[in-house]
Tab-separated table of C-alpha atoms in Angstrom:
chain	number	residue	atom	x	y	z
A	962	MET	CA	0.064	-0.024	0.192
A	963	THR	CA	1.424	3.207	-1.049
A	964	LYS	CA	2.019	6.245	1.414
A	965	GLU	CA	-0.952	7.974	-0.255
A	966	ALA	CA	-3.530	5.152	0.160
A	967	GLU	CA	-2.487	4.705	3.505
A	968	ILE	CA	-3.162	7.906	4.573
A	969	GLY	CA	-6.572	7.459	2.738
A	970	LYS	CA	-7.612	4.330	4.617
A	971	GLN	CA	-6.566	6.294	8.024
A	972	ILE	CA	-8.770	9.171	6.941
A	973	PHE	CA	-11.684	6.803	6.302
A	974	ILE	CA	-11.456	5.052	9.921
A	975	HIS	CA	-11.566	8.477	11.692
A	976	VAL	CA	-14.775	9.905	9.559
A	977	GLY	CA	-16.419	7.002	10.746
A	978	GLY	CA	-15.781	4.713	8.064
A	979	MET	CA	-16.476	4.429	4.423
A	980	GLU	CA	-20.254	4.342	4.614
A	981	ASN	CA	-20.317	7.230	6.435
A	982	VAL	CA	-18.882	9.444	3.871
A	983	SER	CA	-21.206	10.337	0.919
A	984	ARG	CA	-18.642	11.897	-1.480
A	985	ILE	CA	-15.229	12.119	-2.414
A	986	ALA	CA	-13.999	15.498	-4.167
A	987	HIS	CA	-10.578	17.344	-3.842
A	988	CYS	CA	-9.159	20.905	-4.484
A	989	MET	CA	-5.615	22.060	-5.041
A	990	THR	CA	-4.514	21.046	-1.299
A	991	ARG	CA	-8.040	19.605	0.538
A	992	VAL	CA	-9.526	16.324	0.039
A	993	ARG	CA	-13.014	17.033	0.476
A	994	LEU	CA	-15.731	14.454	1.948
A	995	GLY	CA	-19.484	14.527	2.042
A	996	ILE	CA	-20.476	13.123	5.547
A	997	VAL	CA	-23.526	11.235	6.322
A	998	ASP	CA	-23.085	11.471	10.161
A	999	SER	CA	-20.803	14.077	11.363
A	1000	ASP	CA	-21.222	12.465	14.679
A	1001	LEU	CA	-19.051	10.057	13.670
A	1002	VAL	CA	-16.237	11.873	12.864
A	1003	ASP	CA	-13.240	12.368	15.196
A	1004	ILE	CA	-11.503	15.548	14.374
A	1005	ALA	CA	-9.043	15.098	17.082
A	1006	GLU	CA	-7.650	11.872	15.843
A	1007	LEU	CA	-8.201	12.565	12.359
A	1008	LYS	CA	-5.740	15.771	12.692
A	1009	LYS	CA	-3.051	13.214	14.185
A	1010	VAL	CA	-2.922	10.945	11.047
A	1011	PRO	CA	0.687	11.106	9.829
A	1012	GLY	CA	0.224	13.681	6.582
A	1013	VAL	CA	-2.706	15.081	7.228
A	1014	ILE	CA	-2.012	19.060	8.111
A	1015	GLY	CA	-5.277	20.586	9.234
A	1016	VAL	CA	-9.100	19.487	9.150
A	1017	VAL	CA	-11.616	22.551	8.327
A	1018	GLU	CA	-15.548	21.752	8.895
A	1019	ASP	CA	-17.753	23.094	6.584
A	1020	ASP	CA	-20.354	21.763	4.511
A	1021	THR	CA	-17.720	19.411	3.526
A	1022	LEU	CA	-15.176	17.774	5.246
A	1023	GLN	CA	-11.955	19.294	4.228
A	1024	ILE	CA	-8.487	17.458	5.061
A	1025	ILE	CA	-5.760	19.353	4.237
A	1026	VAL	CA	-2.839	17.037	2.744
A	1027	GLY	CA	-1.101	19.780	0.605
A	1028	PRO	CA	-0.805	20.026	-3.137
A	1029	GLY	CA	0.523	17.168	-5.315
A	1030	VAL	CA	-0.517	14.557	-2.700
A	1031	VAL	CA	-4.178	15.296	-2.073
A	1032	ASN	CA	-4.719	14.268	-6.237
A	1033	LYS	CA	-3.078	10.707	-4.980
A	1034	VAL	CA	-4.881	10.804	-1.660
A	1035	ALA	CA	-8.672	11.343	-3.098
A	1036	GLY	CA	-7.866	8.552	-5.826
A	1037	ALA	CA	-6.859	6.126	-3.691
A	1038	MET	CA	-9.945	6.880	-1.435
A	1039	ALA	CA	-11.840	6.885	-4.524
A	1040	GLU	CA	-10.392	3.260	-5.742
A	1041	MET	CA	-11.010	2.378	-2.110
A	1042	ALA	CA	-15.106	3.076	-2.115
A	1043	GLY	CA	-15.179	1.796	-6.010
A	1044	VAL	CA	-16.270	5.134	-7.163
A	1045	LYS	CA	-14.651	8.235	-9.176
A	1046	ILE	CA	-13.674	11.612	-8.124
A	1047	GLY	CA	-17.401	13.532	-7.372
A	1048	GLU	CA	-19.201	10.686	-7.575
A	1049	THR	CA	-21.440	9.881	-5.201
A	1050	ILE	CA	-20.923	6.845	-2.763
A	1051	GLN	CA	-24.030	6.092	-1.432
A	1052	GLU	CA	-25.669	5.340	-4.959
A	1053	ASN	CA	-23.210	2.548	-5.251
A	1054	LEU	CA	-23.282	0.613	-2.219
A	1055	ASP	CA	-25.456	-2.436	-2.082
A	1056	SER	CA	-28.186	-1.938	0.041
A	1057	SER	CA	-29.637	-5.472	-0.198
A	1058	THR	CA	-27.187	-6.936	2.331
A	1059	LYS	CA	-28.219	-5.030	4.637
A	1060	THR	CA	-30.653	-5.518	7.543
A	1061	GLY	CA	-33.736	-3.922	7.802
A	1062	LYS	CA	-32.492	-2.452	11.242
A	1063	GLU	CA	-29.353	-0.957	9.242
A	1064	LEU	CA	-31.584	0.356	6.503
A	1065	VAL	CA	-33.647	2.690	9.041
A	1066	GLU	CA	-30.917	3.805	11.057
A	1067	GLU	CA	-28.825	4.721	7.910
A	1068	LYS	CA	-31.859	6.542	6.486
A	1069	ALA	CA	-32.222	8.124	10.366
A	1070	SER	CA	-28.540	9.257	9.792
A	1071	LYS	CA	-28.905	10.501	6.418
A	1072	THR	CA	-31.879	12.764	7.629
A	1073	LYS	CA	-30.299	13.832	10.352
A	1074	ALA	CA	-27.126	15.039	8.444
A	1075	GLU	CA	-29.446	16.672	5.781
A	1076	LEU	CA	-31.222	18.688	8.717
A	1077	LYS	CA	-27.702	20.040	10.140
A	1078	ALA	CA	-26.385	20.917	6.347
A	1079	LYS	CA	-29.512	22.901	6.037
A	1080	GLN	CA	-28.785	24.691	9.450
A	1081	ASN	CA	-25.183	24.955	8.800
A	1082	ASN	CA	-25.809	26.462	5.161
A	1083	SER	CA	-28.581	28.869	6.004
A	1084	SER	CA	-26.497	32.047	5.179
A	1085	GLY	CA	-27.104	33.095	1.768
A	1086	PHE	CA	-23.582	35.088	1.771
A	1087	LYS	CA	-22.202	31.763	2.584
A	1088	LYS	CA	-23.960	29.792	-0.167
A	1089	LEU	CA	-22.771	32.363	-2.545
A	1090	LEU	CA	-19.236	32.059	-1.659
A	1091	LYS	CA	-19.507	28.378	-2.123
A	1092	SER	CA	-21.087	28.715	-5.346
A	1093	ILE	CA	-18.388	31.162	-6.557
A	1094	SER	CA	-15.548	28.532	-5.402
A	1095	ASN	CA	-17.378	25.560	-7.420
A	1096	ILE	CA	-17.173	27.502	-10.283
A	1097	PHE	CA	-13.840	28.825	-10.600
A	1098	VAL	CA	-11.762	26.325	-8.720
A	1099	PRO	CA	-11.296	23.675	-11.426
A	1100	LEU	CA	-10.951	26.420	-14.131
A	1101	ILE	CA	-7.687	27.297	-11.810
A	1102	PRO	CA	-5.418	25.142	-13.705
A	1103	GLY	CA	-6.290	26.175	-17.270
A	1104	PHE	CA	-5.668	29.798	-15.383
A	1105	VAL	CA	-2.183	28.532	-14.331
A	1106	GLY	CA	-1.123	26.791	-17.507
A	1107	ALA	CA	-2.232	29.540	-19.699
A	1108	GLY	CA	-0.723	31.788	-17.762
A	1109	LEU	CA	2.594	30.469	-17.336
A	1110	ILE	CA	2.624	30.298	-21.647
A	1111	ALA	CA	2.023	33.898	-21.992
A	1112	GLY	CA	4.580	34.609	-19.621
A	1113	ILE	CA	6.935	32.372	-21.350
A	1114	ALA	CA	5.724	34.671	-24.559
A	1115	ALA	CA	6.233	37.845	-23.060
A	1116	ILE	CA	9.813	36.825	-22.133
A	1117	ILE	CA	10.573	35.760	-25.541
A	1118	THR	CA	8.836	39.559	-26.571
A	1119	ASN	CA	10.892	41.577	-24.562
A	1120	ASN	CA	13.991	39.702	-25.609
A	1121	VAL	CA	12.855	39.965	-29.355
A	1122	THR	CA	12.622	43.666	-28.578
A	1123	ALA	CA	15.934	44.171	-26.917
A	1124	GLY	CA	17.329	42.852	-30.102
A	1125	TYR	CA	18.698	39.291	-28.270
A	1126	LEU	CA	16.549	37.366	-30.620
A	1127	ASP	CA	15.709	37.204	-34.515
A	1128	ALA	CA	12.272	38.542	-34.775
A	1129	ALA	CA	11.910	36.840	-38.249
A	1130	VAL	CA	12.575	33.444	-36.214
A	1131	TRP	CA	11.181	33.597	-33.093
A	1132	THR	CA	7.786	35.829	-34.143
A	1133	GLN	CA	5.904	32.625	-35.132
A	1134	TYR	CA	6.854	31.105	-32.010
A	1135	ILE	CA	4.983	34.155	-30.050
A	1136	ASP	CA	2.097	33.545	-31.870
A	1137	ILE	CA	1.775	29.800	-31.476
A	1138	LEU	CA	2.145	30.403	-28.028
A	1139	GLY	CA	-0.191	33.078	-27.937
A	1140	VAL	CA	-2.915	30.481	-29.749
A	1141	ILE	CA	-2.281	28.387	-27.333
A	1142	ASN	CA	-2.898	30.838	-24.244
A	1143	LYS	CA	-6.242	32.315	-26.071
A	1144	GLY	CA	-7.318	28.600	-25.693
A	1145	ILE	CA	-8.277	28.918	-22.295
A	1146	PHE	CA	-8.682	33.234	-22.162
A	1147	ALA	CA	-10.688	33.579	-25.209
A	1148	PHE	CA	-13.417	31.164	-24.405
A	1149	LEU	CA	-13.404	31.635	-20.439
A	1150	ALA	CA	-17.080	32.884	-20.802
A	1151	ILE	CA	-18.129	29.853	-21.983
A	1152	TYR	CA	-16.205	27.519	-19.650
A	1153	VAL	CA	-17.356	29.879	-16.716
A	1154	GLY	CA	-21.115	29.737	-18.301
A	1155	ILE	CA	-20.949	25.765	-18.116
A	1156	ASN	CA	-19.767	25.490	-14.549
A	1157	THR	CA	-22.411	27.783	-13.621
A	1158	ALA	CA	-25.295	25.931	-14.957
A	1159	ASN	CA	-23.882	22.852	-13.446
A	1160	GLU	CA	-23.534	24.349	-10.137
A	1161	PHE	CA	-27.179	26.211	-10.073
A	1162	GLY	CA	-29.185	22.968	-11.679
A	1163	GLY	CA	-29.469	23.944	-15.545
A	1164	THR	CA	-28.273	22.269	-18.464
A	1165	PRO	CA	-24.352	23.097	-18.872
A	1166	VAL	CA	-24.669	23.204	-23.022
A	1167	LEU	CA	-27.047	25.993	-22.531
A	1168	GLY	CA	-24.884	27.335	-20.132
A	1169	GLY	CA	-22.395	27.859	-22.205
A	1170	GLY	CA	-24.430	28.821	-25.208
A	1171	ILE	CA	-25.850	31.871	-23.206
A	1172	ALA	CA	-22.282	32.822	-22.130
A	1173	GLY	CA	-21.468	32.303	-25.580
A	1174	ILE	CA	-23.914	35.125	-26.489
A	1175	THR	CA	-21.893	37.767	-24.682
A	1176	LEU	CA	-18.761	36.906	-27.088
A	1177	LEU	CA	-20.961	38.545	-30.159
A	1178	SER	CA	-18.960	36.072	-32.372
A	1179	ARG	CA	-21.597	36.110	-35.427
A	1180	LEU	CA	-21.880	39.365	-35.617
A	1181	ALA	CA	-21.305	40.686	-39.310
A	1182	GLU	CA	-18.610	43.053	-39.608
A	1183	GLY	CA	-19.502	46.602	-39.297
A	1184	HIS	CA	-22.694	45.949	-37.813
A	1185	THR	CA	-23.873	46.772	-34.330
A	1186	ILE	CA	-26.294	46.159	-31.951
A	1187	THR	CA	-27.944	49.247	-30.418
A	1188	ASN	CA	-29.412	48.995	-26.371
A	1189	ILE	CA	-32.847	50.002	-27.121
A	1190	PHE	CA	-33.337	51.864	-23.574
A	1191	THR	CA	-29.893	53.981	-24.014
A	1192	GLY	CA	-29.395	53.704	-27.692
A	1193	ASP	CA	-25.435	53.000	-27.223
A	1194	PRO	CA	-24.082	50.313	-29.140
A	1195	ILE	CA	-23.236	46.862	-27.147
A	1196	VAL	CA	-19.600	45.470	-27.021
A	1197	ALA	CA	-18.513	42.021	-27.461
A	1198	GLY	CA	-17.907	41.203	-23.883
A	1199	GLN	CA	-19.342	43.815	-22.143
A	1200	GLY	CA	-20.581	42.897	-18.363
A	1201	GLY	CA	-17.557	40.153	-18.754
A	1202	ILE	CA	-17.715	37.393	-15.800
A	1203	ILE	CA	-19.975	38.945	-13.756
A	1204	GLY	CA	-22.482	39.527	-16.541
A	1205	VAL	CA	-22.266	35.665	-17.342
A	1206	LEU	CA	-22.772	34.493	-13.484
A	1207	LEU	CA	-26.098	36.672	-13.700
A	1208	ALA	CA	-27.041	35.512	-17.239
A	1209	VAL	CA	-26.839	31.660	-16.446
A	1210	TRP	CA	-28.366	31.685	-12.962
A	1211	LEU	CA	-31.373	33.505	-14.291
A	1212	MET	CA	-31.323	30.997	-16.970
A	1213	CYS	CA	-31.073	27.908	-14.791
A	1214	ILE	CA	-34.087	29.412	-12.630
A	1215	LEU	CA	-36.219	29.672	-16.126
A	1216	GLU	CA	-34.775	26.425	-17.226
A	1217	LYS	CA	-36.545	24.571	-14.170
A	1218	ASN	CA	-39.949	26.571	-14.264
A	1219	LEU	CA	-40.347	25.429	-17.991
A	1220	ARG	CA	-39.517	21.638	-17.266
A	1221	LYS	CA	-42.617	21.775	-14.617
A	1222	ILE	CA	-44.970	23.125	-17.116
A	1223	ILE	CA	-44.138	21.594	-20.403
A	1224	PRO	CA	-44.851	18.031	-21.060
A	1225	ASN	CA	-42.372	15.319	-21.489
A	1226	ALA	CA	-43.248	14.661	-24.873
A	1227	ILE	CA	-42.196	18.180	-26.231
A	1228	ASP	CA	-39.366	19.225	-23.529
A	1229	ILE	CA	-36.553	18.537	-25.613
A	1230	ILE	CA	-37.916	20.786	-28.143
A	1231	PHE	CA	-39.474	23.782	-26.232
A	1232	THR	CA	-37.610	24.354	-23.424
A	1233	PRO	CA	-33.845	24.760	-24.859
A	1234	THR	CA	-35.322	27.093	-27.569
A	1235	LEU	CA	-37.176	29.009	-25.263
A	1236	VAL	CA	-34.461	29.109	-22.884
A	1237	LEU	CA	-31.802	30.463	-25.201
A	1238	LEU	CA	-34.538	32.838	-26.980
A	1239	ILE	CA	-35.449	34.611	-23.871
A	1240	ILE	CA	-32.381	34.778	-21.701
A	1241	GLY	CA	-30.598	35.294	-24.975
A	1242	LEU	CA	-32.615	38.976	-25.484
A	1243	VAL	CA	-32.344	39.881	-21.948
A	1244	THR	CA	-28.793	38.971	-21.847
A	1245	ILE	CA	-27.887	41.339	-24.914
A	1246	PHE	CA	-30.181	44.089	-24.126
A	1247	LEU	CA	-30.381	44.085	-20.076
A	1248	ILE	CA	-27.633	42.008	-18.486
A	1249	MET	CA	-24.784	42.801	-20.764
A	1250	PRO	CA	-25.434	46.905	-20.178
A	1251	PHE	CA	-26.096	46.516	-16.262
A	1252	ALA	CA	-23.470	44.271	-16.015
A	1253	GLY	CA	-21.181	46.103	-17.840
A	1254	LEU	CA	-21.662	49.280	-15.241
A	1255	VAL	CA	-21.263	46.876	-12.654
A	1256	SER	CA	-17.668	45.439	-13.497
A	1257	ASP	CA	-16.625	48.662	-14.604
A	1258	GLY	CA	-17.390	50.383	-11.396
A	1259	LEU	CA	-15.754	47.699	-9.388
A	1260	VAL	CA	-12.638	47.443	-11.475
A	1261	ASN	CA	-11.938	51.266	-11.496
A	1262	GLY	CA	-12.897	51.024	-7.940
A	1263	ILE	CA	-9.913	49.100	-7.043
A	1264	ASN	CA	-7.712	50.934	-9.446
A	1265	TRP	CA	-8.497	54.209	-7.573
A	1266	VAL	CA	-8.144	52.733	-4.185
A	1267	ILE	CA	-4.823	50.907	-4.760
A	1268	GLU	CA	-3.877	53.948	-6.855
A	1269	VAL	CA	-4.879	56.770	-4.070
A	1270	GLY	CA	-4.043	54.821	-1.413
A	1271	GLY	CA	-0.829	53.376	-1.873
A	1272	VAL	CA	1.275	52.384	0.945
A	1273	PHE	CA	-1.712	52.424	3.323
A	1274	ALA	CA	-4.217	50.217	0.934
A	1275	GLY	CA	-1.748	47.964	0.211
A	1276	PHE	CA	-0.622	47.408	4.107
A	1277	VAL	CA	-4.232	46.899	4.875
A	1278	LEU	CA	-5.349	44.520	1.856
A	1279	GLY	CA	-2.074	42.568	2.431
A	1280	THR	CA	-3.085	42.563	6.519
A	1281	LEU	CA	-6.304	41.093	6.014
A	1282	PHE	CA	-6.126	38.785	3.180
A	1283	LEU	CA	-5.148	35.492	5.275
A	1284	PRO	CA	-8.359	36.141	7.736
A	1285	MET	CA	-10.303	36.218	4.564
A	1286	VAL	CA	-8.642	32.928	3.555
A	1287	MET	CA	-9.549	31.554	6.820
A	1288	PHE	CA	-13.616	32.153	6.468
A	1289	GLY	CA	-13.588	31.141	2.685
A	1290	LEU	CA	-14.292	35.320	1.840
A	1291	HIS	CA	-11.638	35.050	-0.546
A	1292	GLN	CA	-13.442	33.373	-3.438
A	1293	VAL	CA	-15.447	36.683	-3.940
A	1294	LEU	CA	-12.562	38.045	-5.097
A	1295	THR	CA	-11.805	35.389	-7.725
A	1296	PRO	CA	-14.709	36.884	-10.485
A	1297	ILE	CA	-13.011	40.544	-9.697
A	1298	HIS	CA	-9.410	38.944	-10.391
A	1299	VAL	CA	-10.807	37.461	-13.761
A	1300	GLU	CA	-12.603	40.930	-14.474
A	1301	MET	CA	-9.502	42.643	-13.972
A	1302	ILE	CA	-7.627	40.764	-16.319
A	1303	ALA	CA	-10.187	40.893	-18.930
A	1304	GLN	CA	-10.481	44.399	-18.947
A	1305	ASN	CA	-6.490	45.603	-18.201
A	1306	GLY	CA	-4.613	42.756	-19.216
A	1307	TYR	CA	-3.826	41.721	-15.720
A	1308	THR	CA	-4.889	42.144	-11.984
A	1309	ILE	CA	-3.055	44.861	-9.575
A	1310	LEU	CA	-5.091	43.175	-6.587
A	1311	LEU	CA	-3.492	39.816	-6.880
A	1312	PRO	CA	0.359	40.878	-6.053
A	1313	ILE	CA	-0.797	42.677	-3.181
A	1314	LEU	CA	-2.922	39.710	-1.619
A	1315	ALA	CA	-0.083	37.222	-2.560
A	1316	MET	CA	2.103	39.016	0.225
A	1317	ALA	CA	-0.002	37.385	2.915
A	1318	GLY	CA	1.569	34.088	1.830
A	1319	GLY	CA	5.497	36.035	2.151
A	1320	GLY	CA	4.418	36.847	5.815
A	1321	GLN	CA	3.507	33.372	6.656
A	1322	VAL	CA	7.034	32.171	5.110
A	1323	GLY	CA	8.739	34.698	7.227
A	1324	ALA	CA	6.915	34.094	10.613
A	1325	ALA	CA	7.592	30.323	10.143
A	1326	ILE	CA	10.981	30.810	9.149
A	1327	ALA	CA	11.625	32.711	13.022
A	1328	LEU	CA	9.300	29.879	14.561
A	1329	TRP	CA	11.950	27.516	13.020
A	1330	ILE	CA	14.839	29.292	14.420
A	1331	ARG	CA	13.331	30.135	17.973
A	1332	CYS	CA	11.700	26.401	18.245
A	1333	ARG	CA	14.482	24.361	17.543
A	1334	LYS	CA	13.990	22.292	20.404
A	1335	ASN	CA	10.354	21.680	19.566
A	1336	LYS	CA	10.875	19.253	17.021
A	1337	PRO	CA	7.581	18.551	16.121
A	1338	LEU	CA	6.963	22.019	15.009
A	1339	VAL	CA	10.392	21.882	13.564
A	1340	ASN	CA	9.248	18.618	11.168
A	1341	MET	CA	5.798	20.656	10.319
A	1342	ILE	CA	7.462	23.619	9.442
A	1343	LYS	CA	9.922	21.700	7.322
A	1344	GLY	CA	7.127	20.213	5.087
A	1345	GLY	CA	5.140	23.511	5.195
A	1346	LEU	CA	7.783	25.482	3.763
A	1347	PRO	CA	8.939	24.910	0.461
A	1348	VAL	CA	5.174	24.754	-0.488
A	1349	GLY	CA	4.710	27.926	1.395
A	1350	ILE	CA	7.558	29.468	-0.649
A	1351	LEU	CA	5.912	28.446	-3.724
A	1352	GLY	CA	2.647	30.115	-2.704
A	1353	ILE	CA	0.667	27.320	-1.352
A	1354	GLY	CA	0.092	28.620	2.507
A	1355	GLU	CA	-2.293	26.329	4.143
A	1356	PRO	CA	0.001	23.783	5.386
A	1357	LEU	CA	1.694	26.545	7.257
A	1358	ILE	CA	-1.570	28.407	8.386
A	1359	TYR	CA	-3.348	25.639	9.692
A	1360	GLY	CA	-0.248	23.471	10.711
A	1361	VAL	CA	2.161	25.995	12.366
A	1362	THR	CA	0.772	29.540	12.968
A	1363	ILE	CA	-3.130	29.612	13.832
A	1364	PRO	CA	-2.238	26.662	16.133
A	1365	LEU	CA	0.127	28.702	18.053
A	1366	GLY	CA	-1.698	32.095	18.209
A	1367	LYS	CA	0.490	34.654	18.133
A	1368	PRO	CA	2.620	33.900	15.229
A	1369	PHE	CA	-0.530	34.065	12.846
A	1370	LEU	CA	-1.166	37.645	13.671
A	1371	THR	CA	2.352	38.493	13.125
A	1372	ALA	CA	2.434	36.912	9.989
A	1373	CYS	CA	-0.468	38.599	8.891
A	1374	LEU	CA	1.501	41.809	9.963
A	1375	GLY	CA	4.015	40.898	7.519
A	1376	GLY	CA	2.149	40.616	4.517
A	1377	GLY	CA	0.735	43.915	5.482
A	1378	ILE	CA	4.533	45.299	4.766
A	1379	GLY	CA	4.698	43.076	1.601
A	1380	GLY	CA	1.331	44.760	0.323
A	1381	ALA	CA	2.611	48.189	1.289
A	1382	VAL	CA	5.637	47.981	-0.842
A	1383	ILE	CA	3.636	46.388	-3.540
A	1384	GLY	CA	1.362	49.651	-3.293
A	1385	TYR	CA	4.288	51.964	-2.739
A	1386	PHE	CA	5.408	50.888	-6.496
A	1387	GLY	CA	1.918	50.437	-7.681
A	1388	ASN	CA	1.024	48.932	-11.003
A	1389	VAL	CA	2.342	45.512	-10.444
A	1390	GLY	CA	-0.080	43.142	-12.220
A	1391	ALA	CA	-0.480	39.506	-12.775
A	1392	ILE	CA	-1.634	38.112	-15.952
A	1393	ALA	CA	-3.709	35.029	-14.233
A	1394	ILE	CA	-4.490	33.744	-10.937
A	1395	GLY	CA	-3.728	30.550	-9.129
A	1396	PRO	CA	-0.268	30.855	-8.068
A	1397	SER	CA	1.165	32.784	-5.251
A	1398	GLY	CA	4.648	33.264	-3.812
A	1399	VAL	CA	7.508	32.909	-6.002
A	1400	ALA	CA	5.632	30.574	-8.585
A	1401	LEU	CA	3.958	33.926	-9.396
A	1402	ILE	CA	6.878	35.839	-10.559
A	1403	PRO	CA	6.338	34.650	-14.295
A	1404	LEU	CA	2.546	35.721	-14.210
A	1405	ILE	CA	3.962	39.386	-13.250
A	1406	ALA	CA	2.777	41.616	-16.009
A	1407	ASN	CA	4.829	44.798	-17.783
A	1408	ASN	CA	8.246	43.450	-16.564
A	1409	GLU	CA	7.453	44.350	-13.100
A	1410	TRP	CA	8.872	41.609	-11.423
A	1411	LEU	CA	11.516	43.070	-9.951
A	1412	SER	CA	9.196	45.242	-7.625
A	1413	TYR	CA	7.077	42.152	-6.849
A	1414	VAL	CA	10.268	40.211	-5.602
A	1415	ILE	CA	11.188	43.633	-3.219
A	1416	GLY	CA	7.935	43.029	-1.951
A	1417	LEU	CA	8.123	39.439	-1.450
A	1418	ILE	CA	11.029	39.872	0.171
A	1419	ALA	CA	9.994	42.595	2.597
A	1420	ALA	CA	7.265	40.341	3.675
A	1421	TYR	CA	9.562	37.707	4.536
A	1422	ILE	CA	11.171	39.831	6.458
A	1423	GLY	CA	8.342	41.537	8.379
A	1424	GLY	CA	6.795	38.389	9.201
A	1425	PHE	CA	10.587	37.106	10.281
A	1426	VAL	CA	11.075	40.191	12.591
A	1427	LEU	CA	7.649	40.736	14.116
A	1428	THR	CA	7.160	36.716	14.896
A	1429	TYR	CA	10.875	36.489	16.160
A	1430	PHE	CA	10.644	39.275	18.495
A	1431	PHE	CA	7.126	39.626	19.575
A	1432	GLY	CA	4.828	36.668	17.966
A	1433	THR	CA	7.012	33.390	19.487
A	1434	PRO	CA	4.979	31.627	22.475
A	1435	LYS	CA	7.314	30.838	25.305
A	1436	ASP	CA	5.716	27.077	25.556
A	1437	ALA	CA	6.646	26.481	21.712
A	1438	MET	CA	10.052	26.972	22.436
A	1439	ASN	CA	10.296	23.955	24.948
A	1440	SER	CA	11.611	20.726	24.156
A	1441	VAL	CA	8.929	18.337	22.861
A	1442	GLU	CA	9.609	14.503	23.013
A	1443	LEU	CA	8.734	12.672	19.495
């Protein structure tokens, strides 16, 4: 049995067994489990499993195991359960071998879990954050890959412009890399539309179709569509991702209601036709102009705050980002990042927020030095520091700084110092979202990578100094037997 399979096996044991898990999924660092009866989960023992960095209780039970490892652990668990990732386990269990008492108890546990889930998910804002996460997290690998390809193309372009590379030879390669990059970003609205339809219970292809309408791709050259309310021409992509989210959400509502009243015999013909026609017209004449105002206001507002606020704005944003991550509030920023990239070619918000991870790295190094006698803590830092430097902060957040208390605060302040430096330089943007830390350097726009690196070093130093002198708990410095 592999190490990852053993982790998966231990997870099953401490969550009440395989029969207490309804679904297995994962993101970049966490195995996400749907739990039937949360009373059967032993959180304390789960945290002690070798390889488990932390546990987060939400609408799903999230076990943090780190990047790379998470794919293997989730895959091993799915293989043990005999299902695919994301597939419902309970539907694949053979109930014919269970006694009547077992079936009744299982039904009672499931009902209890459903009631508890409804209570836990009563917050509309929390549901919104979860939906945004479900829509955009699956797209992050595409953002990262396409963004890095764009970064490579930018480096080659800079060398061609500087005369270090022959333009006649390298221009075609720049064009090829651009075509590969646009395979994601040129049709991003469609991918978002498909995921939004999946999230809100609509037909994915209709969601993609409604999103595709915003591109105005079949409009004849020289022709325009005029907004019947304002008289202004409607521009392709107007409203951006925010418009797509709103349009497809309305599409899902309309589709569900139409399917309730249209007879099954003609449903396949009339429902998609009416959905595309009605929501298509609403999207072009109402949603695109309205969402255009909203998205432009958000982007311009953030640009203004960072431009005017400078150092202060950078400090506040860099300091508060990790608490936002703790509560899942950072998910609401994802559509804003995407819209800023669509409008400006880069997001100036991400490099500032990325400084929060730098503060964590600096704090972890300080704890390593001051708490070197605490071998379990040192081992945890050794495991989390490399991925922390690469921008995956969860191992250090949940495994090191939050459990100790004060280091989390000093790490946040260290991130604020880095954010202040980025705010001082201004106009430091990222051409894609996903990576952070050192991994974000190739994605920095306008050849401002040195400014970003200086900010990151400032965050390292800030987190280190503040934690070394003010944030190290005395009890953490004591020797602990392994």
